[in-house]
XYZ file of N, CA and C in Angstrom:
519
model
N 0.636 -1.379 -0.047
C -0.054 -0.212 -0.357
C 0.759 1.416 -0.123
N 2.164 1.065 0.649
C 3.032 2.357 1.032
C 4.002 2.830 -0.314
N 3.418 1.547 -0.968
C 4.544 1.731 -2.443
C 3.494 2.393 -3.449
N 2.124 1.475 -3.671
C 1.318 2.831 -4.282
C 0.986 4.389 -3.771
N 1.158 4.608 -3.169
C 0.941 6.175 -2.936
C 2.596 7.197 -2.813
N 3.245 5.835 -2.976
C 4.370 6.592 -3.049
C 4.323 6.870 -4.777
N 4.691 5.923 -5.269
C 4.291 6.001 -6.802
C 3.153 6.980 -7.076
N 2.058 7.005 -7.105
C 1.298 8.404 -7.339
C 1.499 9.456 -6.390
N 2.220 9.257 -5.465
C 2.770 11.065 -5.069
C 3.248 11.428 -6.174
N 4.735 10.720 -6.339
C 5.693 10.780 -7.256
C 5.298 11.678 -8.860
N 4.212 10.207 -9.542
C 3.113 10.495 -10.447
C 3.076 12.289 -10.882
N 2.136 12.286 -9.588
C 1.720 13.303 -9.653
C 2.342 15.037 -8.973
N 2.689 14.538 -8.288
C 3.346 16.118 -7.524
C 4.555 16.691 -7.642
N 5.128 15.899 -8.461
C 6.495 16.811 -9.725
C 6.300 17.118 -10.641
N 5.002 17.070 -11.505
C 4.394 18.618 -12.131
C 4.476 19.040 -11.967
N 3.224 18.471 -10.698
C 2.396 20.224 -10.380
C 3.197 21.300 -9.409
N 4.817 20.717 -8.749
C 4.930 21.492 -8.496
C 6.366 21.847 -9.386
N 6.104 21.795 -10.622
C 7.270 22.354 -11.214
C 6.375 23.419 -12.416
N 4.892 22.519 -12.041
C 3.931 23.988 -12.759
C 3.406 25.130 -12.050
N 3.301 24.414 -10.884
C 2.887 25.919 -9.859
C 3.975 25.989 -8.869
N 5.363 26.951 -9.470
C 6.706 26.732 -8.668
C 6.230 27.891 -7.557
N 6.626 27.303 -6.396
C 6.293 28.665 -5.751
C 7.439 30.397 -5.669
N 8.096 29.933 -5.878
C 8.860 31.267 -6.274
C 8.673 31.941 -7.513
N 8.370 30.956 -8.434
C 7.651 31.996 -9.859
C 6.447 32.822 -8.757
N 5.765 31.867 -8.266
C 3.863 32.738 -8.117
C 4.607 33.501 -7.312
N 5.498 34.092 -6.306
C 5.530 34.769 -5.055
C 6.674 36.083 -5.693
N 7.168 35.353 -6.761
C 7.667 36.424 -7.651
C 6.803 37.405 -7.916
N 6.077 36.545 -8.551
C 4.854 37.556 -9.255
C 3.774 38.517 -8.673
N 3.771 37.756 -7.764
C 3.073 38.673 -6.664
C 3.529 39.553 -5.635
N 5.029 39.819 -5.971
C 5.565 40.619 -5.141
C 5.843 41.524 -6.239
N 5.547 41.670 -7.693
C 6.266 42.273 -8.779
C 5.064 43.920 -8.192
N 3.807 44.323 -7.546
C 3.335 45.236 -7.010
C 4.277 46.054 -6.146
N 4.847 45.447 -5.483
C 5.773 46.472 -4.936
C 7.235 46.599 -5.405
N 7.781 46.568 -6.833
C 8.634 47.018 -7.208
C 8.532 48.706 -7.446
N 10.222 49.191 -6.526
C 9.797 50.619 -7.024
C 10.611 51.180 -7.865
N 11.458 50.510 -8.668
C 11.744 50.823 -10.358
C 11.571 49.776 -11.309
N 11.695 50.382 -12.352
C 11.550 48.976 -13.842
C 12.557 48.184 -13.782
N 14.140 48.782 -13.243
C 15.087 47.861 -13.391
C 14.217 46.527 -12.499
N 14.253 46.680 -11.091
C 13.837 46.035 -10.019
C 12.453 44.565 -11.022
N 11.518 45.392 -11.336
C 10.234 44.833 -11.745
C 10.766 43.950 -13.001
N 12.032 44.266 -14.004
C 12.534 43.344 -14.935
C 13.206 41.912 -14.120
N 13.897 42.614 -13.411
C 14.895 41.715 -12.833
C 13.643 40.383 -12.027
N 12.088 40.834 -11.243
C 11.350 40.243 -11.324
C 10.314 39.151 -12.219
N 10.360 39.973 -12.998
C 9.717 39.515 -14.124
C 10.513 38.543 -15.236
N 11.778 38.710 -15.092
C 12.090 37.549 -15.621
C 11.894 36.146 -15.734
N 11.421 35.430 -16.814
C 11.370 34.165 -16.495
C 12.103 33.656 -16.400
N 11.960 31.484 -15.563
C 12.628 31.370 -15.346
C 13.115 30.205 -16.656
N 14.838 29.935 -16.888
C 14.936 29.073 -17.470
C 13.999 27.479 -17.146
N 14.091 26.840 -18.486
C 13.628 25.284 -18.797
C 14.617 24.811 -17.923
N 14.753 24.278 -16.676
C 15.436 23.352 -16.697
C 15.274 21.843 -17.048
N 16.001 21.128 -18.273
C 15.540 20.005 -18.955
C 16.072 19.259 -17.999
N 17.536 19.353 -17.413
C 17.949 17.870 -16.643
C 17.029 17.239 -15.269
N 16.586 18.447 -14.962
C 15.604 18.274 -13.625
C 14.500 17.437 -14.406
N 13.500 18.341 -15.425
C 12.569 17.135 -16.102
C 13.184 15.889 -16.994
N 14.094 15.781 -16.836
C 14.809 13.812 -17.238
C 14.761 13.703 -16.727
N 14.967 14.192 -15.413
C 15.513 13.141 -14.147
C 13.574 13.071 -13.247
N 12.794 13.972 -13.472
C 11.828 13.096 -12.779
C 10.750 12.047 -13.462
N 11.135 12.441 -14.776
C 10.336 11.328 -15.787
C 11.422 9.830 -15.688
N 13.062 9.723 -15.518
C 13.233 8.234 -15.416
C 12.770 8.031 -13.817
N 13.170 9.056 -12.870
C 12.263 8.485 -11.916
C 11.180 8.108 -12.157
N 10.376 8.692 -12.656
C 8.858 8.086 -12.448
C 8.823 6.864 -13.232
N 9.800 6.169 -14.274
C 9.514 5.449 -15.305
C 10.226 3.869 -14.810
N 11.298 4.711 -13.476
C 11.997 3.348 -13.252
C 11.232 3.025 -11.580
N 10.332 3.843 -11.107
C 9.526 3.574 -10.319
C 8.442 2.682 -10.765
N 8.005 3.088 -12.115
C 6.910 1.924 -12.338
C 7.245 0.597 -12.770
N 8.894 0.298 -12.935
C 9.138 -1.026 -13.758
C 9.601 -1.782 -12.737
N 10.188 -0.860 -10.899
C 10.509 -1.266 -9.738
C 9.700 -2.126 -9.699
N 8.587 -1.673 -9.737
C 7.426 -1.788 -8.421
C 6.550 -2.649 -9.777
N 6.354 -2.803 -10.507
C 5.285 -3.577 -11.189
C 5.501 -5.223 -10.518
N 6.388 -5.889 -10.683
C 5.525 -7.531 -9.780
C 4.798 -6.513 -8.550
N 5.001 -5.856 -7.671
C 4.359 -5.746 -6.272
C 3.278 -4.969 -6.674
N 2.952 -3.947 -7.549
C 1.736 -3.592 -7.370
C 1.409 -3.667 -8.781
N 0.263 -4.142 -9.164
C -0.168 -4.819 -10.653
C -0.621 -3.226 -11.570
N -0.863 -2.469 -10.499
C -1.262 -1.063 -11.422
C -0.173 0.137 -11.720
N 1.476 -0.086 -11.443
C 2.268 0.688 -11.168
C 2.368 0.432 -13.076
N 2.537 0.720 -13.732
C 2.440 0.541 -15.520
C 1.884 1.875 -15.188
N 0.054 1.340 -15.351
C -0.445 2.326 -15.782
C -0.462 3.836 -14.690
N -0.382 3.811 -13.242
C 0.239 4.799 -12.594
C 1.515 5.632 -13.031
N 1.946 4.986 -13.896
C 4.629 4.898 -14.510
C 3.757 5.646 -15.765
N 2.697 5.194 -16.128
C 1.930 6.067 -17.539
C 1.522 7.476 -17.102
N 0.694 7.584 -16.738
C -0.092 8.649 -15.899
C 0.685 9.616 -15.568
N 1.621 9.312 -15.000
C 2.928 10.222 -14.392
C 3.503 10.858 -15.738
N 3.799 10.196 -16.517
C 4.874 10.523 -17.688
C 3.557 10.794 -19.223
N 2.310 10.659 -18.699
C 1.971 11.829 -19.820
C 1.095 13.000 -18.898
N 1.535 13.354 -17.367
C 0.966 14.432 -17.276
C 2.401 15.397 -16.866
N 3.150 15.087 -16.989
C 4.345 15.507 -16.761
C 5.087 16.161 -18.400
N 4.332 15.013 -19.416
C 4.583 16.167 -20.839
C 3.196 17.115 -21.161
N 2.563 17.164 -19.876
C 1.517 18.274 -20.508
C 1.861 19.478 -20.026
N 2.663 18.891 -18.768
C 2.926 20.157 -17.924
C 4.417 21.073 -18.894
N 5.064 20.115 -19.004
C 6.608 20.430 -19.552
C 6.289 21.525 -21.067
N 5.408 20.835 -21.591
C 4.519 21.397 -22.704
C 4.429 23.108 -21.950
N 3.285 23.399 -21.438
C 2.981 24.282 -20.766
C 4.110 25.253 -20.352
N 4.620 24.698 -19.524
C 6.569 25.269 -18.870
C 7.278 26.251 -20.000
N 7.746 24.975 -21.057
C 8.365 25.442 -21.177
C 7.977 26.740 -23.754
N 6.699 26.386 -23.429
C 5.842 27.494 -24.508
C 5.142 29.070 -23.408
N 4.990 28.469 -22.418
C 4.352 29.669 -21.854
C 5.336 30.258 -20.745
N 5.525 29.159 -19.496
C 6.522 30.131 -18.779
C 7.725 30.424 -18.614
N 8.536 29.602 -19.814
C 10.235 29.687 -19.353
C 10.862 30.717 -20.659
N 11.323 30.712 -20.270
C 12.954 31.809 -21.352
C 12.950 30.925 -21.978
N 12.853 31.723 -23.573
C 13.850 31.107 -24.913
C 15.283 30.578 -24.309
N 14.650 29.565 -25.432
C 15.852 28.216 -25.277
C 17.583 29.088 -25.280
N 18.326 28.154 -25.089
C 19.819 29.079 -25.783
C 20.111 28.131 -27.067
N 21.243 28.108 -27.678
C 21.464 27.843 -29.007
C 22.373 26.930 -28.391
N 22.606 25.512 -28.563
C 23.457 24.138 -28.585
C 24.456 24.532 -29.098
N 25.679 24.138 -28.336
C 27.473 24.390 -28.935
C 27.490 23.257 -29.801
N 28.387 23.888 -30.257
C 28.695 22.917 -31.169
C 29.393 21.202 -31.013
N 30.476 21.699 -29.484
C 30.103 20.308 -29.107
C 29.327 18.984 -28.925
N 28.937 20.066 -27.732
C 27.248 19.197 -28.031
C 27.179 18.019 -28.841
N 26.275 18.834 -30.070
C 26.212 18.532 -31.077
C 27.176 16.954 -31.637
N 28.511 17.195 -31.680
C 29.357 16.128 -32.320
C 29.627 15.274 -30.949
N 29.415 15.582 -29.485
C 29.139 14.711 -28.544
C 28.405 13.361 -28.452
N 26.950 13.931 -29.262
C 25.940 13.098 -29.509
C 26.115 12.063 -30.800
N 26.847 12.873 -31.873
C 26.974 11.987 -33.034
C 27.809 10.856 -32.520
N 29.140 11.042 -31.660
C 29.949 10.342 -31.364
C 28.831 8.951 -30.647
N 28.246 8.976 -29.108
C 27.436 8.042 -28.846
C 26.728 8.163 -29.103
N 26.211 8.379 -30.026
C 25.272 6.955 -31.421
C 25.918 5.461 -31.429
N 27.060 5.715 -31.742
C 27.847 4.802 -32.689
C 27.712 4.036 -31.464
N 27.712 3.926 -30.214
C 27.835 3.264 -28.787
C 25.969 2.506 -28.543
N 25.627 3.336 -29.348
C 24.025 2.468 -28.466
C 23.397 1.258 -29.502
N 23.578 0.989 -30.785
C 23.583 -0.612 -31.354
C 24.094 -1.716 -30.167
N 25.099 -1.450 -30.127
C 26.027 -2.297 -29.077
C 25.602 -2.977 -27.890
N 25.115 -1.753 -27.273
C 24.670 -1.885 -26.304
C 23.768 -2.343 -26.285
N 22.481 -1.911 -27.320
C 21.069 -2.119 -27.564
C 20.770 -4.115 -27.550
N 22.529 -4.309 -28.101
C 22.080 -5.876 -28.440
C 22.812 -6.949 -27.944
N 23.923 -6.354 -27.068
C 23.518 -6.562 -25.296
C 23.132 -6.991 -24.905
N 22.084 -5.858 -23.673
C 20.612 -5.647 -23.718
C 19.871 -6.578 -23.908
N 19.565 -7.056 -25.053
C 18.568 -7.512 -25.733
C 18.685 -8.968 -25.696
N 20.464 -9.249 -26.096
C 20.730 -10.482 -25.443
C 20.440 -10.646 -24.659
N 20.655 -10.476 -22.986
C 20.871 -10.589 -21.792
C 19.173 -11.109 -21.445
N 18.482 -10.470 -22.016
C 16.781 -10.346 -21.618
C 16.092 -11.898 -22.180
N 16.651 -11.953 -23.437
C 15.911 -12.861 -24.608
C 16.435 -14.551 -25.156
N 17.453 -14.696 -23.745
C 18.459 -15.657 -23.886
C 17.468 -16.905 -24.213
N 16.213 -16.860 -22.929
C 15.695 -18.097 -23.083
C 14.501 -17.943 -24.109
N 14.303 -17.330 -25.005
C 13.703 -17.506 -25.620
C 13.972 -17.204 -27.013
N 14.286 -18.853 -27.616
C 15.608 -18.267 -29.009
C 14.594 -17.527 -30.710
N 13.949 -17.823 -30.751
C 12.437 -17.258 -31.835
C 12.593 -15.927 -31.546
N 12.283 -15.697 -29.934
C 12.020 -14.101 -30.279
C 13.546 -12.898 -30.053
N 14.668 -13.729 -29.264
C 15.513 -13.011 -30.167
C 16.025 -12.972 -31.512
N 15.991 -14.139 -32.268
C 15.971 -14.106 -33.652
C 15.415 -12.998 -34.121
N 13.837 -13.324 -34.701
C 13.229 -11.866 -34.487
C 13.841 -10.582 -33.950
N 14.321 -10.422 -32.394
C 14.364 -9.357 -32.188
C 15.844 -8.848 -32.588
N 16.386 -9.837 -32.938
C 18.272 -9.193 -33.086
C 17.781 -9.031 -35.385
N 17.041 -8.888 -35.863
C 16.486 -8.653 -37.422
C 15.953 -7.228 -37.504
N 14.975 -7.505 -36.297
C 14.340 -6.128 -36.531
C 15.738 -4.606 -36.084
N 16.386 -4.733 -34.770
C 17.586 -4.783 -34.435
C 17.874 -4.249 -35.514
N 18.598 -5.147 -36.028
C 19.703 -4.553 -37.405
C 19.520 -4.023 -38.199
N 17.787 -4.249 -38.715
C 17.246 -3.245 -39.492
C 17.059 -1.787 -39.122
N 16.999 -2.033 -38.122
C 16.560 -0.628 -36.919
C 17.758 0.436 -37.335
N 18.700 -0.416 -36.839
C 20.353 -0.108 -36.515
C 20.741 0.456 -37.594
N 20.543 -0.248 -38.418
C 21.673 -0.341 -40.027
C 20.706 1.587 -40.886
N 19.713 1.529 -40.320
C 18.411 2.855 -41.341
C 18.974 3.709 -40.436
N 19.473 3.761 -39.215
C 19.777 4.723 -37.366
C 21.397 5.504 -38.146
N 21.956 4.165 -38.685
C 22.699 3.939 -39.014
C 23.015 5.250 -40.415
N 23.102 4.665 -41.495
C 22.730 5.074 -42.604
C 22.400 6.340 -42.900
N 20.688 6.888 -42.170
C 20.288 7.442 -42.420
C 19.804 8.249 -41.221
N 19.508 8.365 -40.712
C 19.450 8.830 -39.032
C 20.349 9.727 -38.662
N 21.876 10.038 -38.481
C 22.852 10.198 -37.669
C 23.582 11.430 -39.343
N 23.310 11.321 -40.482
C 24.370 13.023 -41.181
C 23.271 14.079 -40.142
N 24.269 15.227 -40.296
C 24.184 16.349 -40.213
C 23.588 16.988 -40.502
N 22.350 17.695 -40.079
C 21.874 19.026 -41.633
C 21.797 20.520 -39.867
N 23.184 20.943 -40.549
C 23.626 22.131 -40.029
C 22.150 23.201 -39.359
N 21.317 23.127 -41.112
C 20.449 24.311 -41.013
C 19.142 24.342 -40.620
N 19.649 22.876 -40.207
C 18.151 22.400 -39.103
C 18.379 23.485 -37.009
N 19.651 23.249 -37.113
C 19.664 23.411 -35.749
C 20.237 24.564 -35.326
N 19.079 25.545 -35.293
C 18.430 27.303 -34.798
C 17.709 26.718 -33.265
N 17.445 26.007 -32.930
C 16.841 25.744 -31.818
C 15.396 25.842 -31.597
N 14.949 25.689 -32.911
C 13.836 24.540 -33.454
C 12.679 26.024 -32.895
N 13.118 27.161 -33.418
C 11.845 28.258 -33.273
C 11.953 29.173 -34.470
N 13.398 28.849 -35.635
C 13.765 30.059 -36.540
C 14.671 31.413 -36.368
N 14.278 31.807 -34.735
C 14.786 33.017 -34.655
C 13.418 33.808 -34.003
N 12.115 33.180 -34.365
C 10.978 33.757 -33.452
C 10.994 33.551 -32.198
N 10.128 34.186 -31.585
C 9.466 33.994 -29.879
C 8.882 32.984 -29.476
N 8.443 32.456 -29.005
C 7.493 31.161 -28.564
C 6.180 32.095 -29.149
């Protein structure tokens, strides 16, 4: 019973705390007491969208759903509900409440493309570990993996620099 309530609170409270950020709400309420325009500008600057915190909340919700699935049958449903709520609240935060994202630097994209080369062998190793006892499923999954990884390697990892403009084309949200 405690696991159920812990998972339910985690699935609902993290997105709601991100949406109704107490510091952001207090700054909005205190703007009427600003004496100068500079102070008002500092108060009304929207917060940055913290992608790392949003990723960690999503991974925490997903891992709790996977870990507790044998004990609580509704665990995958609660995990799906939590991720759906997080998706909806992240959308509102990113497009309505947060600052415009900064441009990614050149080194970030190079590191991502470098790491993409190591994902297919890791996937194959994990697949072999999970499906060793089921030979036909292992062969079928390996075929699907091979087709997907070849497609990703040949088509999906070409870099198009003209498409890397933070997604807005220089326009505000």
